[in-house]
mmCIF file of C-alpha atoms in Angstrom:
data_model
loop_
_atom_site.group_PDB
_atom_site.id
_atom_site.type_symbol
_atom_site.label_atom_id
_atom_site.label_comp_id
_atom_site.label_asym_id
_atom_site.label_seq_id
_atom_site.Cartn_x
_atom_site.Cartn_y
_atom_site.Cartn_z
ATOM 1 C CA MET A 1 -16.386 20.244 -8.886
ATOM 2 C CA ILE A 2 -16.359 16.571 -7.993
ATOM 3 C CA LYS A 3 -18.925 15.666 -5.400
ATOM 4 C CA VAL A 4 -17.899 12.810 -3.087
ATOM 5 C CA GLY A 5 -19.369 10.401 -0.582
ATOM 6 C CA VAL A 6 -17.533 8.237 1.942
ATOM 7 C CA ILE A 7 -18.657 4.758 3.153
ATOM 8 C CA GLY A 8 -16.968 3.673 6.385
ATOM 9 C CA CYS A 9 -15.931 6.023 9.226
ATOM 10 C CA GLY A 10 -14.055 3.629 11.539
ATOM 11 C CA TYR A 11 -10.313 3.658 12.027
ATOM 12 C CA TRP A 12 -9.255 5.143 8.609
ATOM 13 C CA GLY A 13 -12.308 6.857 7.147
ATOM 14 C CA PRO A 14 -12.082 9.990 9.330
ATOM 15 C CA ASN A 15 -8.588 10.637 7.961
ATOM 16 C CA LEU A 16 -9.870 10.413 4.436
ATOM 17 C CA ILE A 17 -12.750 12.631 5.290
ATOM 18 C CA ARG A 18 -10.492 15.241 6.771
ATOM 19 C CA ASN A 19 -8.330 15.419 3.751
ATOM 20 C CA LEU A 20 -11.312 15.392 1.338
ATOM 21 C CA ASN A 21 -12.867 18.242 3.174
ATOM 22 C CA GLY A 22 -9.614 20.361 2.724
ATOM 23 C CA LEU A 23 -9.565 20.021 -1.076
ATOM 24 C CA PRO A 24 -10.890 22.901 -3.079
ATOM 25 C CA GLU A 25 -11.487 20.776 -6.139
ATOM 26 C CA CYS A 26 -14.112 18.542 -4.477
ATOM 27 C CA GLU A 27 -17.221 18.769 -2.211
ATOM 28 C CA LEU A 28 -17.888 16.210 0.470
ATOM 29 C CA ILE A 29 -21.621 15.525 0.206
ATOM 30 C CA ALA A 30 -22.348 12.595 2.506
ATOM 31 C CA ILE A 31 -20.746 9.996 4.785
ATOM 32 C CA ALA A 32 -22.123 6.651 5.886
ATOM 33 C CA ASP A 33 -21.339 4.276 8.794
ATOM 34 C CA LEU A 34 -23.217 1.738 10.843
ATOM 35 C CA ASP A 35 -22.243 3.417 14.093
ATOM 36 C CA GLN A 36 -24.513 6.376 14.781
ATOM 37 C CA SER A 37 -22.148 7.712 17.503
ATOM 38 C CA ARG A 38 -19.423 8.036 14.960
ATOM 39 C CA LEU A 39 -21.712 9.841 12.522
ATOM 40 C CA ASP A 40 -22.823 12.186 15.308
ATOM 41 C CA HIS A 41 -19.211 13.180 16.098
ATOM 42 C CA LEU A 42 -18.432 13.736 12.423
ATOM 43 C CA ALA A 43 -21.636 15.712 11.966
ATOM 44 C CA ARG A 44 -20.293 18.165 14.604
ATOM 45 C CA LEU A 45 -16.975 18.498 12.805
ATOM 46 C CA TYR A 46 -18.578 18.814 9.300
ATOM 47 C CA PRO A 47 -21.972 20.205 9.716
ATOM 48 C CA ALA A 48 -22.565 20.820 5.969
ATOM 49 C CA THR A 49 -22.150 17.074 5.250
ATOM 50 C CA GLN A 50 -24.963 14.654 5.273
ATOM 51 C CA THR A 51 -24.731 11.518 7.518
ATOM 52 C CA THR A 52 -26.474 8.176 7.161
ATOM 53 C CA THR A 53 -26.383 4.639 8.377
ATOM 54 C CA ASP A 54 -27.583 3.383 5.102
ATOM 55 C CA HIS A 55 -24.789 3.155 2.524
ATOM 56 C CA THR A 56 -27.320 2.994 -0.424
ATOM 57 C CA GLU A 57 -28.176 6.664 0.303
ATOM 58 C CA ILE A 58 -24.705 7.386 -0.976
ATOM 59 C CA THR A 59 -24.487 4.867 -3.818
ATOM 60 C CA ASP A 60 -27.909 6.046 -5.080
ATOM 61 C CA HIS A 61 -27.380 9.736 -4.374
ATOM 62 C CA PRO A 62 -28.043 11.632 -7.673
ATOM 63 C CA ASP A 63 -25.524 14.371 -7.069
ATOM 64 C CA ILE A 64 -22.455 12.194 -5.916
ATOM 65 C CA ASP A 65 -19.873 11.569 -8.632
ATOM 66 C CA ALA A 66 -17.399 9.436 -6.647
ATOM 67 C CA VAL A 67 -17.389 7.199 -3.592
ATOM 68 C CA ILE A 68 -14.618 6.411 -1.120
ATOM 69 C CA VAL A 69 -14.960 2.972 0.484
ATOM 70 C CA ALA A 70 -13.075 2.543 3.789
ATOM 71 C CA THR A 71 -14.694 -0.479 5.282
ATOM 72 C CA PRO A 72 -13.342 -3.897 6.385
ATOM 73 C CA MET A 73 -11.782 -5.727 3.472
ATOM 74 C CA GLY A 74 -14.399 -8.477 3.398
ATOM 75 C CA THR A 75 -16.959 -5.859 2.369
ATOM 76 C CA HIS A 76 -14.836 -4.208 -0.374
ATOM 77 C CA TYR A 77 -16.158 -6.292 -3.337
ATOM 78 C CA GLU A 78 -19.830 -5.995 -2.662
ATOM 79 C CA LEU A 79 -19.736 -2.293 -1.748
ATOM 80 C CA GLY A 80 -17.454 -1.580 -4.647
ATOM 81 C CA ARG A 81 -19.667 -3.364 -7.111
ATOM 82 C CA GLN A 82 -22.680 -1.323 -5.898
ATOM 83 C CA VAL A 83 -20.742 1.917 -6.334
ATOM 84 C CA LEU A 84 -19.534 1.157 -9.847
ATOM 85 C CA GLU A 85 -23.050 -0.151 -10.962
ATOM 86 C CA ALA A 86 -24.482 3.039 -9.769
ATOM 87 C CA GLY A 87 -22.149 4.801 -12.277
ATOM 88 C CA LYS A 88 -19.854 6.381 -9.753
ATOM 89 C CA HIS A 89 -16.062 6.489 -9.642
ATOM 90 C CA LEU A 90 -14.574 4.354 -6.904
ATOM 91 C CA PHE A 91 -11.688 4.589 -4.458
ATOM 92 C CA LEU A 92 -11.209 1.339 -2.517
ATOM 93 C CA GLU A 93 -8.919 1.098 0.555
ATOM 94 C CA LYS A 94 -6.333 -1.584 0.436
ATOM 95 C CA PRO A 95 -6.430 -4.472 -0.153
ATOM 96 C CA MET A 96 -8.693 -4.120 -3.103
ATOM 97 C CA ALA A 97 -10.665 -7.209 -2.328
ATOM 98 C CA THR A 98 -10.140 -10.592 -0.673
ATOM 99 C CA SER A 99 -9.658 -12.545 -3.909
ATOM 100 C CA SER A 100 -8.150 -11.876 -7.346
ATOM 101 C CA ASP A 101 -11.404 -13.034 -8.921
ATOM 102 C CA ASP A 102 -13.362 -10.288 -7.133
ATOM 103 C CA CYS A 103 -10.726 -7.658 -8.231
ATOM 104 C CA ARG A 104 -11.133 -8.774 -11.845
ATOM 105 C CA LYS A 105 -14.971 -8.370 -11.641
ATOM 106 C CA LEU A 106 -14.580 -4.839 -10.371
ATOM 107 C CA ILE A 107 -12.125 -3.915 -13.041
ATOM 108 C CA ALA A 108 -14.541 -5.282 -15.666
ATOM 109 C CA ILE A 109 -17.322 -3.155 -14.393
ATOM 110 C CA ALA A 110 -15.257 -0.035 -14.188
ATOM 111 C CA ASP A 111 -13.880 -0.564 -17.711
ATOM 112 C CA GLU A 112 -17.325 -1.253 -19.160
ATOM 113 C CA ARG A 113 -18.701 2.019 -17.643
ATOM 114 C CA ASN A 114 -15.484 4.041 -18.203
ATOM 115 C CA LEU A 115 -15.114 4.814 -14.538
ATOM 116 C CA GLN A 116 -12.008 5.371 -12.437
ATOM 117 C CA LEU A 117 -11.180 2.609 -10.029
ATOM 118 C CA MET A 118 -8.394 3.531 -7.602
ATOM 119 C CA VAL A 119 -6.881 1.490 -4.684
ATOM 120 C CA GLY A 120 -5.708 3.159 -1.553
ATOM 121 C CA HIS A 121 -1.926 2.195 -1.522
ATOM 122 C CA THR A 122 -1.139 5.309 0.451
ATOM 123 C CA PHE A 123 2.613 4.980 0.590
ATOM 124 C CA LEU A 124 2.899 5.543 -3.136
ATOM 125 C CA TYR A 125 1.928 9.155 -2.400
ATOM 126 C CA ALA A 126 4.368 9.694 0.457
ATOM 127 C CA SER A 127 7.246 12.004 -0.228
ATOM 128 C CA PRO A 128 9.870 9.623 1.319
ATOM 129 C CA VAL A 129 8.769 6.795 -1.075
ATOM 130 C CA ARG A 130 8.802 9.119 -4.088
ATOM 131 C CA LYS A 131 12.296 10.256 -3.116
ATOM 132 C CA ILE A 132 13.458 6.693 -2.920
ATOM 133 C CA LYS A 133 11.974 6.108 -6.430
ATOM 134 C CA GLU A 134 13.891 9.108 -7.684
ATOM 135 C CA LEU A 135 17.202 7.908 -6.172
ATOM 136 C CA ILE A 136 16.721 4.417 -7.533
ATOM 137 C CA ASP A 137 15.816 5.520 -11.054
ATOM 138 C CA SER A 138 18.689 8.043 -11.180
ATOM 139 C CA GLY A 139 21.189 5.319 -10.329
ATOM 140 C CA GLU A 140 22.289 7.082 -7.199
ATOM 141 C CA LEU A 141 22.141 3.789 -5.254
ATOM 142 C CA GLY A 142 23.536 1.708 -8.051
ATOM 143 C CA ASP A 143 22.014 -1.648 -8.800
ATOM 144 C CA ILE A 144 19.646 -2.637 -6.056
ATOM 145 C CA TYR A 145 20.657 -6.026 -4.599
ATOM 146 C CA TYR A 146 17.885 -6.533 -2.014
ATOM 147 C CA VAL A 147 15.323 -4.706 0.130
ATOM 148 C CA ASN A 148 14.399 -5.618 3.656
ATOM 149 C CA PHE A 149 11.047 -4.400 5.146
ATOM 150 C CA SER A 150 9.942 -4.569 8.811
ATOM 151 C CA ARG A 151 6.341 -3.579 9.633
ATOM 152 C CA VAL A 152 5.715 -4.757 13.170
ATOM 153 C CA ASN A 153 3.867 -3.623 16.277
ATOM 154 C CA LEU A 154 1.694 -5.031 19.171
ATOM 155 C CA GLY A 155 -1.699 -5.449 17.635
ATOM 156 C CA ILE A 156 -4.134 -4.546 16.199
ATOM 157 C CA PHE A 157 -5.335 -8.168 15.915
ATOM 158 C CA GLN A 158 -7.835 -8.616 13.137
ATOM 159 C CA LYS A 159 -10.676 -11.179 13.054
ATOM 160 C CA ASP A 160 -11.290 -11.325 9.282
ATOM 161 C CA ALA A 161 -7.708 -11.439 7.868
ATOM 162 C CA ASN A 162 -4.214 -12.472 8.831
ATOM 163 C CA VAL A 163 -1.184 -10.243 9.321
ATOM 164 C CA VAL A 164 -0.133 -10.704 5.759
ATOM 165 C CA TRP A 165 -3.397 -9.320 4.376
ATOM 166 C CA ASP A 166 -3.413 -6.540 6.923
ATOM 167 C CA LEU A 167 0.088 -5.122 6.711
ATOM 168 C CA ALA A 168 1.975 -6.570 3.689
ATOM 169 C CA PRO A 169 -0.021 -4.737 0.998
ATOM 170 C CA HIS A 170 1.876 -1.591 1.933
ATOM 171 C CA ASP A 171 5.281 -3.137 1.262
ATOM 172 C CA ILE A 172 4.238 -5.188 -1.819
ATOM 173 C CA SER A 173 2.719 -2.128 -3.425
ATOM 174 C CA MET A 174 5.841 -0.065 -2.554
ATOM 175 C CA ILE A 175 8.299 -2.578 -3.976
ATOM 176 C CA CYS A 176 6.339 -2.947 -7.302
ATOM 177 C CA TYR A 177 6.222 0.811 -7.602
ATOM 178 C CA LEU A 178 9.854 1.367 -6.746
ATOM 179 C CA PHE A 179 11.104 -1.427 -9.028
ATOM 180 C CA GLY A 180 8.622 -0.725 -11.732
ATOM 181 C CA ASP A 181 8.083 -4.452 -11.804
ATOM 182 C CA CYS A 182 6.377 -7.171 -9.780
ATOM 183 C CA PRO A 183 7.920 -10.350 -8.223
ATOM 184 C CA VAL A 184 7.935 -13.564 -10.175
ATOM 185 C CA ARG A 185 8.101 -15.820 -7.141
ATOM 186 C CA VAL A 186 7.039 -15.703 -3.453
ATOM 187 C CA SER A 187 7.547 -17.920 -0.447
ATOM 188 C CA ALA A 188 6.349 -17.226 2.976
ATOM 189 C CA GLN A 189 6.214 -18.667 6.564
ATOM 190 C CA GLY A 190 3.849 -17.652 9.179
ATOM 191 C CA HIS A 191 2.340 -18.803 12.461
ATOM 192 C CA CYS A 192 -0.743 -18.020 14.644
ATOM 193 C CA TYR A 193 0.217 -17.692 18.314
ATOM 194 C CA VAL A 194 -2.618 -15.664 19.756
ATOM 195 C CA GLN A 195 -5.714 -16.435 17.748
ATOM 196 C CA ARG A 196 -4.986 -20.229 17.413
ATOM 197 C CA ASP A 197 -8.645 -21.127 17.443
ATOM 198 C CA LEU A 198 -9.224 -18.963 14.437
ATOM 199 C CA GLY A 199 -6.128 -20.008 12.578
ATOM 200 C CA ILE A 200 -5.193 -16.397 11.842
ATOM 201 C CA GLU A 201 -1.428 -15.823 11.481
ATOM 202 C CA ASP A 202 -0.157 -12.956 13.542
ATOM 203 C CA VAL A 203 3.496 -13.240 12.443
ATOM 204 C CA ALA A 204 4.816 -13.821 8.944
ATOM 205 C CA PHE A 205 7.984 -13.617 6.847
ATOM 206 C CA VAL A 206 7.480 -13.045 3.094
ATOM 207 C CA ALA A 207 10.289 -13.449 0.461
ATOM 208 C CA LEU A 208 9.861 -11.937 -2.936
ATOM 209 C CA GLU A 209 12.058 -12.823 -5.958
ATOM 210 C CA PHE A 210 12.201 -10.620 -9.048
ATOM 211 C CA GLY A 211 13.108 -11.670 -12.565
ATOM 212 C CA ASP A 212 16.351 -9.872 -12.569
ATOM 213 C CA GLY A 213 17.552 -11.477 -9.356
ATOM 214 C CA ARG A 214 16.560 -8.731 -6.955
ATOM 215 C CA LEU A 215 15.194 -9.895 -3.604
ATOM 216 C CA ALA A 216 12.815 -8.346 -1.080
ATOM 217 C CA HIS A 217 12.018 -9.645 2.348
ATOM 218 C CA ILE A 218 8.975 -8.503 4.316
ATOM 219 C CA HIS A 219 8.538 -9.149 8.111
ATOM 220 C CA VAL A 220 5.042 -8.365 9.401
ATOM 221 C CA SER A 221 3.768 -8.904 12.884
ATOM 222 C CA TRP A 222 1.076 -7.961 15.379
ATOM 223 C CA LEU A 223 3.165 -9.526 18.159
ATOM 224 C CA ASP A 224 6.188 -7.276 18.598
ATOM 225 C CA PRO A 225 7.116 -4.951 21.535
ATOM 226 C CA ASN A 226 8.150 -2.103 19.309
ATOM 227 C CA LYS A 227 6.339 -0.384 16.452
ATOM 228 C CA ILE A 228 8.742 -0.453 13.566
ATOM 229 C CA ARG A 229 8.133 0.803 10.013
ATOM 230 C CA ARG A 230 11.543 0.511 8.360
ATOM 231 C CA ALA A 231 12.936 -0.508 5.019
ATOM 232 C CA THR A 232 16.590 -0.957 4.098
ATOM 233 C CA PHE A 233 17.707 -0.754 0.453
ATOM 234 C CA VAL A 234 21.107 -2.183 -0.382
ATOM 235 C CA GLY A 235 22.608 -0.991 -3.708
ATOM 236 C CA SER A 236 25.892 -1.525 -5.409
ATOM 237 C CA ARG A 237 26.816 2.157 -4.945
ATOM 238 C CA LYS A 238 25.002 3.291 -1.790
ATOM 239 C CA MET A 239 22.556 2.067 0.882
ATOM 240 C CA LEU A 240 19.375 3.613 2.133
ATOM 241 C CA VAL A 241 17.286 3.353 5.271
ATOM 242 C CA TYR A 242 13.674 4.532 5.266
ATOM 243 C CA ASP A 243 12.228 4.917 8.812
ATOM 244 C CA ASP A 244 8.648 6.014 8.617
ATOM 245 C CA ILE A 245 8.477 6.443 12.409
ATOM 246 C CA SER A 246 11.232 9.025 12.449
ATOM 247 C CA ALA A 247 9.999 12.554 12.699
ATOM 248 C CA SER A 248 12.994 14.279 11.125
ATOM 249 C CA GLU A 249 15.201 11.730 9.362
ATOM 250 C CA LYS A 250 12.842 9.479 7.441
ATOM 251 C CA ILE A 251 15.468 8.779 4.756
ATOM 252 C CA ARG A 252 19.219 8.293 5.347
ATOM 253 C CA VAL A 253 21.437 7.552 2.446
ATOM 254 C CA PHE A 254 24.744 5.864 3.379
ATOM 255 C CA ASP A 255 27.759 6.083 1.155
ATOM 256 C CA LYS A 256 28.759 2.523 2.086
ATOM 257 C CA GLY A 257 29.519 -0.523 0.084
ATOM 258 C CA VAL A 258 31.909 -3.182 -0.906
ATOM 259 C CA ASP A 259 34.033 -3.315 -4.062
ATOM 260 C CA VAL A 260 35.881 -6.194 -5.533
ATOM 261 C CA GLN A 261 39.345 -5.343 -6.723
ATOM 262 C CA PRO A 262 39.009 -5.415 -10.559
ATOM 263 C CA HIS A 263 42.252 -7.074 -11.436
ATOM 264 C CA TYR A 264 44.194 -9.749 -9.544
ATOM 265 C CA ASP A 265 46.344 -12.613 -10.675
ATOM 266 C CA THR A 266 46.439 -14.827 -7.619
ATOM 267 C CA PHE A 267 44.080 -15.591 -4.796
ATOM 268 C CA GLY A 268 46.431 -13.906 -2.446
ATOM 269 C CA GLU A 269 45.916 -10.611 -4.344
ATOM 270 C CA PHE A 270 42.044 -10.885 -4.092
ATOM 271 C CA GLN A 271 40.695 -8.180 -1.939
ATOM 272 C CA LEU A 272 37.314 -6.717 -0.922
ATOM 273 C CA LEU A 273 37.467 -2.957 -0.709
ATOM 274 C CA TYR A 274 35.029 -1.553 1.960
ATOM 275 C CA ARG A 275 33.726 1.994 1.537
ATOM 276 C CA SER A 276 32.409 4.072 4.403
ATOM 277 C CA GLY A 277 31.562 7.652 3.548
ATOM 278 C CA ASP A 278 29.094 10.306 4.487
ATOM 279 C CA VAL A 279 25.467 9.939 5.510
ATOM 280 C CA PHE A 280 23.026 12.133 3.450
ATOM 281 C CA ILE A 281 19.572 13.115 4.743
ATOM 282 C CA PRO A 282 17.488 14.500 1.834
ATOM 283 C CA HIS A 283 14.920 17.281 2.198
ATOM 284 C CA LEU A 284 11.379 15.943 1.898
ATOM 285 C CA ASP A 285 8.031 17.554 1.164
ATOM 286 C CA THR A 286 5.831 17.532 4.263
ATOM 287 C CA THR A 287 2.399 17.323 2.506
ATOM 288 C CA GLU A 288 0.248 14.626 4.022
ATOM 289 C CA PRO A 289 0.253 11.501 1.780
ATOM 290 C CA LEU A 290 -3.504 11.161 2.102
ATOM 291 C CA LYS A 291 -4.028 14.697 0.841
ATOM 292 C CA THR A 292 -1.856 13.920 -2.217
ATOM 293 C CA GLU A 293 -3.704 10.602 -2.651
ATOM 294 C CA MET A 294 -7.124 12.150 -2.562
ATOM 295 C CA SER A 295 -6.118 14.997 -4.899
ATOM 296 C CA HIS A 296 -4.713 12.443 -7.366
ATOM 297 C CA PHE A 297 -8.019 10.608 -7.308
ATOM 298 C CA ILE A 298 -9.888 13.846 -8.148
ATOM 299 C CA ASP A 299 -7.356 14.667 -10.869
ATOM 300 C CA ALA A 300 -7.820 11.264 -12.523
ATOM 301 C CA ILE A 301 -11.567 11.691 -12.498
ATOM 302 C CA GLU A 302 -11.265 14.970 -14.232
ATOM 303 C CA GLY A 303 -8.767 13.669 -16.796
ATOM 304 C CA ARG A 304 -5.723 15.628 -15.467
ATOM 305 C CA ASP A 305 -3.674 12.547 -14.451
ATOM 306 C CA THR A 306 -3.441 8.730 -14.868
ATOM 307 C CA LEU A 307 -3.988 6.553 -11.793
ATOM 308 C CA LEU A 308 -0.772 5.527 -10.064
ATOM 309 C CA SER A 309 -2.625 2.817 -8.020
ATOM 310 C CA SER A 310 -5.342 1.594 -10.415
ATOM 311 C CA GLY A 311 -7.525 -1.457 -10.088
ATOM 312 C CA ARG A 312 -5.054 -3.452 -12.056
ATOM 313 C CA ASP A 313 -2.243 -2.419 -9.620
ATOM 314 C CA GLY A 314 -4.514 -3.484 -6.819
ATOM 315 C CA LEU A 315 -5.167 -6.798 -8.484
ATOM 316 C CA ARG A 316 -1.426 -7.602 -8.743
ATOM 317 C CA VAL A 317 -0.990 -6.898 -5.078
ATOM 318 C CA VAL A 318 -3.885 -9.195 -4.251
ATOM 319 C CA GLN A 319 -2.327 -11.935 -6.445
ATOM 320 C CA VAL A 320 0.904 -11.710 -4.489
ATOM 321 C CA LEU A 321 -0.999 -11.938 -1.171
ATOM 322 C CA GLU A 322 -2.934 -14.943 -2.291
ATOM 323 C CA LYS A 323 0.223 -16.821 -3.388
ATOM 324 C CA ALA A 324 2.063 -15.758 -0.103
ATOM 325 C CA CYS A 325 -0.764 -17.218 2.000
ATOM 326 C CA GLU A 326 -0.790 -20.388 -0.161
ATOM 327 C CA SER A 327 2.900 -20.686 0.536
ATOM 328 C CA ILE A 328 2.331 -20.358 4.228
ATOM 329 C CA ARG A 329 -0.248 -23.257 4.024
ATOM 330 C CA LYS A 330 2.328 -25.318 2.117
ATOM 331 C CA ASP A 331 5.068 -24.867 4.795
ATOM 332 C CA GLY A 332 6.971 -22.196 2.742
ATOM 333 C CA LEU A 333 6.891 -23.740 -0.716
ATOM 334 C CA PRO A 334 7.900 -21.183 -3.316
ATOM 335 C CA MET A 335 5.044 -20.135 -5.524
ATOM 336 C CA ASP A 336 5.381 -18.782 -9.078
ATOM 337 C CA LEU A 337 3.515 -15.586 -9.776
ATOM 338 C CA VAL A 338 1.677 -15.051 -13.156
ATOM 339 C CA TYR A 339 -0.196 -11.812 -13.625
ATOM 340 C CA ASP A 340 -3.088 -10.738 -15.831
ATOM 341 C CA SER A 341 -1.966 -9.030 -18.978
#
């Protein structure tokens, strides 16, 4: 049985703790946070689990095999380094780190010590995303022309990162997983309307271009009246809308499209043939993505599976984020992307 510790019990940590505690293949040994009141609350929920305000009591704990780090992104590298150097497997929440150089350092330590390094790109473990992957790979949608993501809401404004670093990792990791490839070029535009004194963008539009001509567009915002989590996939055969807010119809597949008449001799004979058929709503597994994600981490540690969101996957996402923000600083100039081999 894998013994686990968790560092960080703020917004996301309690969700990870809840799912870890429900897994029969692991034991939650200890949790750490700087806020004693949070620890007191969690101690009442999980009385068998140790609590501490000193994270080194987890990194140095002789019985702990793996550590989950769910702290602000600016702390990921230093805490991750300490975990790996203590000889423990590491799960880091997204984004992996605040620079690609720090990501590389963590990967090097994990490789040197033969440790698992996983990044929390949770949507890769969500049944709707896996169903979309299945539909794309099977050819059900035809050739994918473009994808449009919208991830907007009012808040939560961050002090240590802009909206691109906060929200776009979800969509970047998803599109790389779904396409089985990463973009070759990125351009972005953004603006800071609320935290102008800090220069932190709260709205951004990110355009990704893939080597085969496919396009993806990502709209992220902390300044929108509605909470929207939607992605539209337009293919040559069918189209698909993924609405993560919807309770019962997260995926809708539309038998819609446009065909060009294959043979015509004159311009007058040229026609576009519009198709409008049925809407299909596939059945989806209802397992919580975080439970699947945590179980996958344990399976990888025990050698039963290969990481779907490894440190190298996390590095590629950070490289896209860096170039997107560089493009914003350069007024939307397209930036070529080159990844580590």
